[in-house]
CSV table of C-alpha atoms and ligand atoms in Angstrom, one decimal:
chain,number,residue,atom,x,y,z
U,1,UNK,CA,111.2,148.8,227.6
U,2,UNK,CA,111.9,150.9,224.3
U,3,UNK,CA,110.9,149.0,221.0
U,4,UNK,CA,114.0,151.0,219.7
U,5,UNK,CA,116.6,152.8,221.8
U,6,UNK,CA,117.2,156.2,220.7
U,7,UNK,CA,118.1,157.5,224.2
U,8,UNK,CA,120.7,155.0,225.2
U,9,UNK,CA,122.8,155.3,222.2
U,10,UNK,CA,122.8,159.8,222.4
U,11,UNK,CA,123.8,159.4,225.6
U,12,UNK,CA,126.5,157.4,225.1
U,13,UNK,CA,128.2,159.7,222.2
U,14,UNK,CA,126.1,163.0,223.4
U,15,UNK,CA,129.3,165.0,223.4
U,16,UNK,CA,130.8,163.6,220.4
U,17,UNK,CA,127.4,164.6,218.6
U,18,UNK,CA,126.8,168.1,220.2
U,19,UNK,CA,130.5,169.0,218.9
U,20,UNK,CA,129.4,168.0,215.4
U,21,UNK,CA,125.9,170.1,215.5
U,22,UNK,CA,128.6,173.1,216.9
U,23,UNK,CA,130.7,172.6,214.1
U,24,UNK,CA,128.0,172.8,211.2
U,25,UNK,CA,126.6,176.3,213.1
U,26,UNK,CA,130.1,177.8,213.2
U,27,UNK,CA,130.8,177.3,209.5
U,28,UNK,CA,127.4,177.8,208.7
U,29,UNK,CA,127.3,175.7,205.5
U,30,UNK,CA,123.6,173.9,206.2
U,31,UNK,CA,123.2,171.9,202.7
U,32,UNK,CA,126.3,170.8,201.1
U,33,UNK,CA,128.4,171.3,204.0
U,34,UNK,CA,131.8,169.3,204.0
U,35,UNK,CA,130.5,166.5,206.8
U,36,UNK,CA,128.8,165.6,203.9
U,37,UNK,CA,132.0,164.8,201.7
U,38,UNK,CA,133.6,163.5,204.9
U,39,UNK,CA,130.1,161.0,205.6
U,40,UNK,CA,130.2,160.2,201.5
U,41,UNK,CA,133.7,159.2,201.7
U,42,UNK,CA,133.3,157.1,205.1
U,43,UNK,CA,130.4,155.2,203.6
U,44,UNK,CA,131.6,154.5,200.3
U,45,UNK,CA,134.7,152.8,202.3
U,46,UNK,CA,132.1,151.1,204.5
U,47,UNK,CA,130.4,149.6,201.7
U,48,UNK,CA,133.1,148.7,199.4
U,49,UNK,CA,132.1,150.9,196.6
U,50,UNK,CA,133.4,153.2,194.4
U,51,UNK,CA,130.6,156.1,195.0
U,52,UNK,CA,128.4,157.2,197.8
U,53,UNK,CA,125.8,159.9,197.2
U,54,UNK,CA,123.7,161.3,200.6
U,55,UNK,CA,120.2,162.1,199.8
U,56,UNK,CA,117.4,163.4,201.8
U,57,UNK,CA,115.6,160.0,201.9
U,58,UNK,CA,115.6,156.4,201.4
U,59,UNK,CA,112.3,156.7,199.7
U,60,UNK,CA,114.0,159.4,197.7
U,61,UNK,CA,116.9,157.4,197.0
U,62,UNK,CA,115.1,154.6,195.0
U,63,UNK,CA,113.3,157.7,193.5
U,64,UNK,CA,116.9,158.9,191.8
U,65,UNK,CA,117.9,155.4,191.1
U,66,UNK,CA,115.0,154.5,188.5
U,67,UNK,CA,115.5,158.2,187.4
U,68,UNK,CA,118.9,157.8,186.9
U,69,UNK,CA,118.4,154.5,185.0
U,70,UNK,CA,116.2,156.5,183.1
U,71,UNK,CA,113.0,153.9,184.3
U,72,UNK,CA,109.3,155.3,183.2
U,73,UNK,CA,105.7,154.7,181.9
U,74,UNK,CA,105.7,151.4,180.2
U,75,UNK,CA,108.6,150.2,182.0
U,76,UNK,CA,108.2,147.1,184.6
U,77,UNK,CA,110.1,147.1,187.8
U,78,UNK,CA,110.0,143.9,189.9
U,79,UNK,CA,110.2,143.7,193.8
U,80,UNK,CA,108.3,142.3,196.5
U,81,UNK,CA,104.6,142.6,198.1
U,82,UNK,CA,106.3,142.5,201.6
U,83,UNK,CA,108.2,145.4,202.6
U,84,UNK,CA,107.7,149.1,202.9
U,85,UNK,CA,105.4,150.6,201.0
U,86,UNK,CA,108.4,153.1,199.6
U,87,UNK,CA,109.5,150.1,197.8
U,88,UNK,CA,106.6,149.7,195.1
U,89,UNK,CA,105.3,153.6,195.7
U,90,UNK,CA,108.8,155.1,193.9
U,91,UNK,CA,108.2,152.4,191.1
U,92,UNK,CA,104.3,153.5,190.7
U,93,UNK,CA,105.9,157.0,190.9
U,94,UNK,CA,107.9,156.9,187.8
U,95,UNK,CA,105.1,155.9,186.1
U,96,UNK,CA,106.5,152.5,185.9
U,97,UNK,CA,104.4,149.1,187.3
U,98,UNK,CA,105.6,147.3,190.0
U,99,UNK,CA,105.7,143.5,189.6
U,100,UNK,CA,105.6,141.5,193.0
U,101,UNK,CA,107.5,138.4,193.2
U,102,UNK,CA,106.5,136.1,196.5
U,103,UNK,CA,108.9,136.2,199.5
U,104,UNK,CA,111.3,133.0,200.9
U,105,UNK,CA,109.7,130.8,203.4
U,106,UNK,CA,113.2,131.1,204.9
U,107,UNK,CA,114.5,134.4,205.0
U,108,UNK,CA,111.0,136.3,203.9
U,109,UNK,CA,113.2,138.1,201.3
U,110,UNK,CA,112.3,137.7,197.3
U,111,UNK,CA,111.7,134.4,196.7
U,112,UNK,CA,114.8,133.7,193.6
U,113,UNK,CA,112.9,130.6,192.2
U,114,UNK,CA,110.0,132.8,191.0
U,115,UNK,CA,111.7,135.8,189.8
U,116,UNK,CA,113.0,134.7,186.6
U,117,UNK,CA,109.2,133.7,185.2
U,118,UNK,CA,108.2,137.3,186.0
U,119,UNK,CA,110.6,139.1,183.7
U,120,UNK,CA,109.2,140.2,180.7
U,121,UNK,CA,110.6,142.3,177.7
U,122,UNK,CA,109.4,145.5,179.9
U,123,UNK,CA,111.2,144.7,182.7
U,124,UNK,CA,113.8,147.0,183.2
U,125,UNK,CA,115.4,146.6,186.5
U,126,UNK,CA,114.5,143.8,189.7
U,127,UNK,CA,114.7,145.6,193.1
U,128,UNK,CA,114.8,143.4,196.0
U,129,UNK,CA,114.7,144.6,199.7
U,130,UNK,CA,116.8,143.4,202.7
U,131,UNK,CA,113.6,142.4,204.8
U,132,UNK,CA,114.4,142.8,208.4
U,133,UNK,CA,117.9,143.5,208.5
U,134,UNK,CA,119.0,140.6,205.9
U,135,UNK,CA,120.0,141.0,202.1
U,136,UNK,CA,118.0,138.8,200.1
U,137,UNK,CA,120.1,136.0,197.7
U,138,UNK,CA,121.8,138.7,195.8
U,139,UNK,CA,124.1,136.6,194.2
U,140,UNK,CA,121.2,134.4,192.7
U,141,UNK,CA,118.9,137.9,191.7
U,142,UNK,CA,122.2,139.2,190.3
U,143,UNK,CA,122.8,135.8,187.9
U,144,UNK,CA,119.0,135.9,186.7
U,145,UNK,CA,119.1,139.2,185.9
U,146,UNK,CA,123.0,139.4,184.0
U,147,UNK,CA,121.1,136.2,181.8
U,148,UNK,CA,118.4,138.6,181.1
U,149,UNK,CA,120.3,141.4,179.3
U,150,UNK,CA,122.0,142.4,182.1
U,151,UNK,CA,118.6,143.9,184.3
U,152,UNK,CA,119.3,146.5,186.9
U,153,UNK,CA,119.4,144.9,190.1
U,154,UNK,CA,118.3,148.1,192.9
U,155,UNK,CA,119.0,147.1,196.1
U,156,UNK,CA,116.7,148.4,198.8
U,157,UNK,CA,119.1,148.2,201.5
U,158,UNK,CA,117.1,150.2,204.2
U,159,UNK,CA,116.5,147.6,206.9
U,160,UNK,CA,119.5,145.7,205.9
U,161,UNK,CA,122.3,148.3,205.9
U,162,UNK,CA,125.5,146.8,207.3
U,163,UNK,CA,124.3,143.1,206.7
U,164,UNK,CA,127.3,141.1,204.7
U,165,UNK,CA,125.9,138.5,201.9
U,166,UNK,CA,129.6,135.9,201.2
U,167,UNK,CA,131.0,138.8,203.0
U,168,UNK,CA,130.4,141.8,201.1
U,169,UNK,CA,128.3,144.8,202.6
U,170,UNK,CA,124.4,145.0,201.8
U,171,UNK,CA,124.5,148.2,199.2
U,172,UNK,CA,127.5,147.5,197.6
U,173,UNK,CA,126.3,144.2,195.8
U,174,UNK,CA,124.1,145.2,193.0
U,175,UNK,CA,124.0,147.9,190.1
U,176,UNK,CA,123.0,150.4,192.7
U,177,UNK,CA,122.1,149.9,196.7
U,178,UNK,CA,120.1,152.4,198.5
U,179,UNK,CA,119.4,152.9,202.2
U,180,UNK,CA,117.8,154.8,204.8
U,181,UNK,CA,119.1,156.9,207.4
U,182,UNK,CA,115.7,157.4,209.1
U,183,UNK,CA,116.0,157.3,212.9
U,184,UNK,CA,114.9,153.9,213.9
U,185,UNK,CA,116.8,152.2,211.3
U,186,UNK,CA,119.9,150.6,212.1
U,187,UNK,CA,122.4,153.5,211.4
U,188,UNK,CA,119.9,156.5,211.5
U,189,UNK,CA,119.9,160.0,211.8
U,190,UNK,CA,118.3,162.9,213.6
U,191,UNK,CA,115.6,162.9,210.8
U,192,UNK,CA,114.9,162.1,207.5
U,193,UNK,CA,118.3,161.0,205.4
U,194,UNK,CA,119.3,158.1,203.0
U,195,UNK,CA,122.4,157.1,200.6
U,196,UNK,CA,123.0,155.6,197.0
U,197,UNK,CA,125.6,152.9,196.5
U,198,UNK,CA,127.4,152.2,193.1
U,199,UNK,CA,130.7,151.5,191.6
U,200,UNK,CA,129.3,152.9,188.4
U,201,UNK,CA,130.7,156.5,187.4
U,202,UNK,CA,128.3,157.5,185.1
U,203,UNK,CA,125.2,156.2,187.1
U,204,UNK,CA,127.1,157.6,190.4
U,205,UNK,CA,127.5,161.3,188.2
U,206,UNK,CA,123.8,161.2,187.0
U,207,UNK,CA,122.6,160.3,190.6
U,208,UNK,CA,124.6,163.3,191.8
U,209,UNK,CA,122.9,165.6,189.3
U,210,UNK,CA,119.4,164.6,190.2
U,211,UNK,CA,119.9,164.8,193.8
U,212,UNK,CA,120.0,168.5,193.0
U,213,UNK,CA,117.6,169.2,190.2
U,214,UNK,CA,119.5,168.0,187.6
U,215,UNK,CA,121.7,170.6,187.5
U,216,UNK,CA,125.4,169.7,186.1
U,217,UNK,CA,126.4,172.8,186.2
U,218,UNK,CA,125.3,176.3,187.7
U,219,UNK,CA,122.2,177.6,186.2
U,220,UNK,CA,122.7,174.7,183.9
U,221,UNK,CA,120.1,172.0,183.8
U,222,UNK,CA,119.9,169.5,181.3
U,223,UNK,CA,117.9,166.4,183.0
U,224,UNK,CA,114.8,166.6,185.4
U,225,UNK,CA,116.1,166.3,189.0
U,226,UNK,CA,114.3,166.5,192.4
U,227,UNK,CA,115.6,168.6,195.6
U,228,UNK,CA,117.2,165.2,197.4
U,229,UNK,CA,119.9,166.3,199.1
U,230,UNK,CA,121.1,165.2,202.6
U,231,UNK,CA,121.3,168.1,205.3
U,232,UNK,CA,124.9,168.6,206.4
U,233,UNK,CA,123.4,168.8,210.4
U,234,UNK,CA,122.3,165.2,209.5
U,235,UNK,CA,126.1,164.0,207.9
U,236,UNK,CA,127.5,165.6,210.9
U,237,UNK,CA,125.3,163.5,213.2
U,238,UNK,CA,126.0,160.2,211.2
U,239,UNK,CA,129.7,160.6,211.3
U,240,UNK,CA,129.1,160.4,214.9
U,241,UNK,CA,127.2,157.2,214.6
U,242,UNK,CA,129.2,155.4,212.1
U,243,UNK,CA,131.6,155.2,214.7
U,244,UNK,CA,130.0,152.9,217.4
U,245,UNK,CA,127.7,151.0,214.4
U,246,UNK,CA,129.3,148.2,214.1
U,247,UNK,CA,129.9,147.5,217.6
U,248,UNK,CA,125.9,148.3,218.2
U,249,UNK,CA,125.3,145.4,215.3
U,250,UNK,CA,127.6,143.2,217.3
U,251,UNK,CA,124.8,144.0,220.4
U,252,UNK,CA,122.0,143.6,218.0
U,253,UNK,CA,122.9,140.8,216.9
U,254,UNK,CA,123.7,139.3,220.7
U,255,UNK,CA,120.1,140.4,221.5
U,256,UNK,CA,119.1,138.0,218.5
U,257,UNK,CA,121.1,135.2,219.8
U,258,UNK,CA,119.3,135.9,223.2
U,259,UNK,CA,116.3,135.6,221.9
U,260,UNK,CA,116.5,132.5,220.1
U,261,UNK,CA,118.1,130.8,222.9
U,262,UNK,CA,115.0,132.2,225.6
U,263,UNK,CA,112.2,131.5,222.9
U,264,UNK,CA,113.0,127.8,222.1
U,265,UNK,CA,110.6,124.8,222.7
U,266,UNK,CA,107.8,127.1,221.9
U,267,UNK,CA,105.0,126.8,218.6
U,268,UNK,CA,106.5,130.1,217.3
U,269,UNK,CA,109.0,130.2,214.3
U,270,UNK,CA,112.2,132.2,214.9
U,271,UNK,CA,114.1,134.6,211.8
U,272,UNK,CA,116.4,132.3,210.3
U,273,UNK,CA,119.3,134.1,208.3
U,274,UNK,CA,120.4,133.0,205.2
U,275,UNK,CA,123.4,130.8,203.7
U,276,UNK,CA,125.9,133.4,203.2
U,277,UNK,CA,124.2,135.7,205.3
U,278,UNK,CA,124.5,137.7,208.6
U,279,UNK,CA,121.8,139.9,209.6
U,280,UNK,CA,121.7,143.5,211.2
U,281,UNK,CA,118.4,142.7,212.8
U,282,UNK,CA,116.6,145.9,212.1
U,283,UNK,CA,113.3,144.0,213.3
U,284,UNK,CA,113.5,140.9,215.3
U,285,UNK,CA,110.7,139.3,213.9
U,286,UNK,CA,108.7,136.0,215.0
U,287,UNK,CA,105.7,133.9,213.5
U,288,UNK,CA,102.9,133.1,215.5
U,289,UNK,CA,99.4,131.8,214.7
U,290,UNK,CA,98.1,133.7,217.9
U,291,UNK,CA,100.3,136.7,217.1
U,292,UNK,CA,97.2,139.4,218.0
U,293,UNK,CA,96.9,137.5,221.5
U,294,UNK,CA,100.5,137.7,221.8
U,295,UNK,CA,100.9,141.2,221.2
U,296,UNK,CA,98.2,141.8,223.5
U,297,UNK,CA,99.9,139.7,226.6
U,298,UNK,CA,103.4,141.8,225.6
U,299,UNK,CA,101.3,145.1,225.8
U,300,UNK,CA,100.0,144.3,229.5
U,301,UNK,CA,103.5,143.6,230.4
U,302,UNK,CA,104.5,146.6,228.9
U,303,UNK,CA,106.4,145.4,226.3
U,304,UNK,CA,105.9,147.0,222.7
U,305,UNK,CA,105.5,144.8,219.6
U,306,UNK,CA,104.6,145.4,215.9
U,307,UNK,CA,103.0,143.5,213.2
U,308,UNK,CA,105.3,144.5,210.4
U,309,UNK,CA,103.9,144.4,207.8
U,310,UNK,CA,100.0,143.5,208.7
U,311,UNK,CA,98.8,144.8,205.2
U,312,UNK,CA,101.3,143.6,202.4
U,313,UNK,CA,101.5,145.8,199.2
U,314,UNK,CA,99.7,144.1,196.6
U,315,UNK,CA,96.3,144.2,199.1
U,316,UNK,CA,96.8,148.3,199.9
U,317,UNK,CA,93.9,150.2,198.3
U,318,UNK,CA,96.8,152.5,196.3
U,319,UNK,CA,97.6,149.4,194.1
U,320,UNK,CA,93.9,148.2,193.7
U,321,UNK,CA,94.5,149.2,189.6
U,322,UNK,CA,97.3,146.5,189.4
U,323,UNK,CA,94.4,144.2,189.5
U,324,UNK,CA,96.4,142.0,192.3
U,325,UNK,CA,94.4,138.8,194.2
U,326,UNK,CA,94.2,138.1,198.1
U,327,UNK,CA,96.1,134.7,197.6
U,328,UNK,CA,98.4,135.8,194.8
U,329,UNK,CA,101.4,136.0,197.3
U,330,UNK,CA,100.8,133.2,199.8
U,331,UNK,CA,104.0,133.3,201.5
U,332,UNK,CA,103.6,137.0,202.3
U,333,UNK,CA,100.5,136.6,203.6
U,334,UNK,CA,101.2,134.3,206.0
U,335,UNK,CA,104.1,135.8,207.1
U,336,UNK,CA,102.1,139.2,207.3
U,337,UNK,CA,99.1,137.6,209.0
U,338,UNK,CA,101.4,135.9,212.0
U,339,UNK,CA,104.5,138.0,212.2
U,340,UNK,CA,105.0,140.2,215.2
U,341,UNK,CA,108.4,142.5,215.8
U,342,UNK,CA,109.6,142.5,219.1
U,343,UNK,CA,112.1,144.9,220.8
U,344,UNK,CA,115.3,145.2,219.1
U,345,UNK,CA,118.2,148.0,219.6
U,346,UNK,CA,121.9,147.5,220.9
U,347,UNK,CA,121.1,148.1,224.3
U,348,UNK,CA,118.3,145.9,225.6
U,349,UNK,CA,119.5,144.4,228.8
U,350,UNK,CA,119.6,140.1,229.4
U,351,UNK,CA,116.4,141.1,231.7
U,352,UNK,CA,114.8,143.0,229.4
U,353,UNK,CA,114.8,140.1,226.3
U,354,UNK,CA,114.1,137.6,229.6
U,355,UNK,CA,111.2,139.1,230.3
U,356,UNK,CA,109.8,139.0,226.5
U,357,UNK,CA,110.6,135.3,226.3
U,358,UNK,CA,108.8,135.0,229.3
U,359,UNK,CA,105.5,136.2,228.3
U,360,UNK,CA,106.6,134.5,225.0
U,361,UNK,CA,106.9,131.1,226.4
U,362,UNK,CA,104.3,131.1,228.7
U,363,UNK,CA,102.0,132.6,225.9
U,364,UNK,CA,102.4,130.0,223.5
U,365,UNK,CA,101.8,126.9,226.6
T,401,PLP,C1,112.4,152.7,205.7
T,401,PLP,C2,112.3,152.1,204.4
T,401,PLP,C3,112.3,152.8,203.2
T,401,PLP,C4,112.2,154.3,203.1
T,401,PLP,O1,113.1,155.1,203.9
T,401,PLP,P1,112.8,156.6,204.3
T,401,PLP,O2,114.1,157.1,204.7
T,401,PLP,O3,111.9,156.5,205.5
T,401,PLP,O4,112.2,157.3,203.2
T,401,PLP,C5,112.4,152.2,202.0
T,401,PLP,N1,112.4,150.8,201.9
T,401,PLP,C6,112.4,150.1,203.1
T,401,PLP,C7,112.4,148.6,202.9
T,401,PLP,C8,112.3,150.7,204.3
T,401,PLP,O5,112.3,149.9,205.4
């Protein structure tokens, strides 16, 4: 059983995608190609927003962001200890301090009643994450931070890309959204590849300029910039997989459904998605207070599981100088120390996720 299901999916549009890859080596135009203006102008339609920008990373997308909002030392960004470690590293990058905020019991996404008591006057933008394929409560992170002179909200849309929140698309509900196009995301590329979301021109113009060393011009290079761009072999490959994404959410989210109904009656908790809410389910995560034992009975029947994420940030040894507790961030330790990820892609089988609730249910007594 694959834990994600790269295979399935290439064989299904294999042709499709080799016609693309054949395109880009005909023309020849590897970085900046026009399947990059062609993917830019799909997504931005996707997302509801006015700009799209490719770059060469979802880790280098929140990079651009905070330059872009011109975020540096002495500057406060707040997010959350549970997520990637992207998330707080581009913060700590900048030279800016990243202020964690506990997670949601519910939806393990920032948790809104404690954000507004971590603001301070150095706070100069809040970036939550979609955690798991869910936005968190953007509309209640987007009303703290308009009531505190108008804060930047960054959403880190990478697991939650093509999640709606009241019906509007994860990326296109803040200041600036950014995702991921790394493979085992849900829409993910043939390597490394990520996207900025704004309806902001001027942000959207100064994003563009970083992406390629803030040049606005040729040979012409007022601001500092980063090479960030998105390879047009990867845009040709996404256009390709735009095309059957939402119908592999649909499946995604089936699998979801499957899993709820085969894991009831048993001591584990289930992903709940928010009011307002649907999710992508980039993990399919579960709580369990014998989640090692667990993963070890899904490993002897060959099913693959992960313990996203085992270590939150505010305990990783690269943020020791923030001076952060075990304790600080109860509910993100607990979910870290009992959550296990379990299969998830569009094209698990009804045996397949039987055979995890299974071991699940039998597991747990
Ligand atoms: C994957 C991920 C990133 C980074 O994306 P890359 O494309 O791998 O750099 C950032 N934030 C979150 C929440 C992620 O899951």
């Amino acid at each position: 059983m694959e834990f994600i299901d790269l295979k399935s999916q290439q064989a299904r549009i294999k042709a499709k995608i080799d016609q693309r890859i054949q395109d880009v080596l005909c023309h020849g135009r590897y970085v900046m190609g026009p399947e990059l203006d062609e993917l830019e102008e799909r997504l931005k339609n996707y997302v509801g927003t006015r700009h799209c920008i490719g770059a060469s990373s979802g880790t280098d997308t929140l990079l651009i962001a905070m330059m872009a909002l011109g975020i540096g030392p002495g500057d406060e960004v707040i997010t959350v200890p549970f997520t990637w470690i992207s998330t707080a590293e581009m913060i700590a990058l900048v030279g800016a301090t990243p202020v964690f905020v506990d997670i949601d019991e519910t939806t393990w996404n920032m948790d809104v009643s404690k954000l507004e008591s971590a603001i301070t006057e150095k706070t100069k933008a809040i970036m939550p994450v979609g955690i798991f394929g869910q936005t968190a409560d953007m509309t209640g992170i987007n009303e703290i931070a308009s009531r505190n002179g108008n804060l930047p909200v960054i959403e880190d849309a990478a697991q939650s890309f093509g999640a709606t929140h009241h019906g509007k698309k994860s990326g296109g509900l803040s200041a600036i959204g950014s995702t991921s196009f790394f493979p085992s995301k849900p829409l993910g590329c043939y390597g490394d590849g990520g996207g900025l979301f704004t309806n902001d021109d001027e942000l959207a113009e100064r994003m563009r300029h970083i992406r390629v060393h803030g040049q606005t011009e040729r040979h012409h290079h007022p601001i500092l910039g980063i090479n960030g761009r998105l390879d047009t072999l990867q845009a040709a490959i996404l256009l390709e997989k735009l095309e059957i994404f939402d119908d592999e959410i649909l499946r995604r989210q089936k699998v979801a459904q499957a899993y709820g109904d085969g894991i009831r009656n048993s001591s584990v908790t289930l992903p709940r998605v928010g009011p307002g809410n649907t999710s992508v389910f980039a993990q399919y995560t579960i709580l369990s207070s014998n989640r090692d034992a667990l993963a070890a009975s899904l490993k002897e029947a060959g099913i693959p599981s992960v313990s996203y994420y085992a270590v939150p940030l505010h305990l990783q040894p690269v943020f020791d100088g923030l001076g952060c507790k075990k304790g600080q961030f109860p509910v993100t330790e607990d979910v870290a120390s009992r959550g296990l990820s379990l299969p998830m892609n569009p094209y698990l089988s009804g045996e397949e996720v039987a055979a995890v609730c299974d071991v699940i249910v039998s597991a747990e007594g």
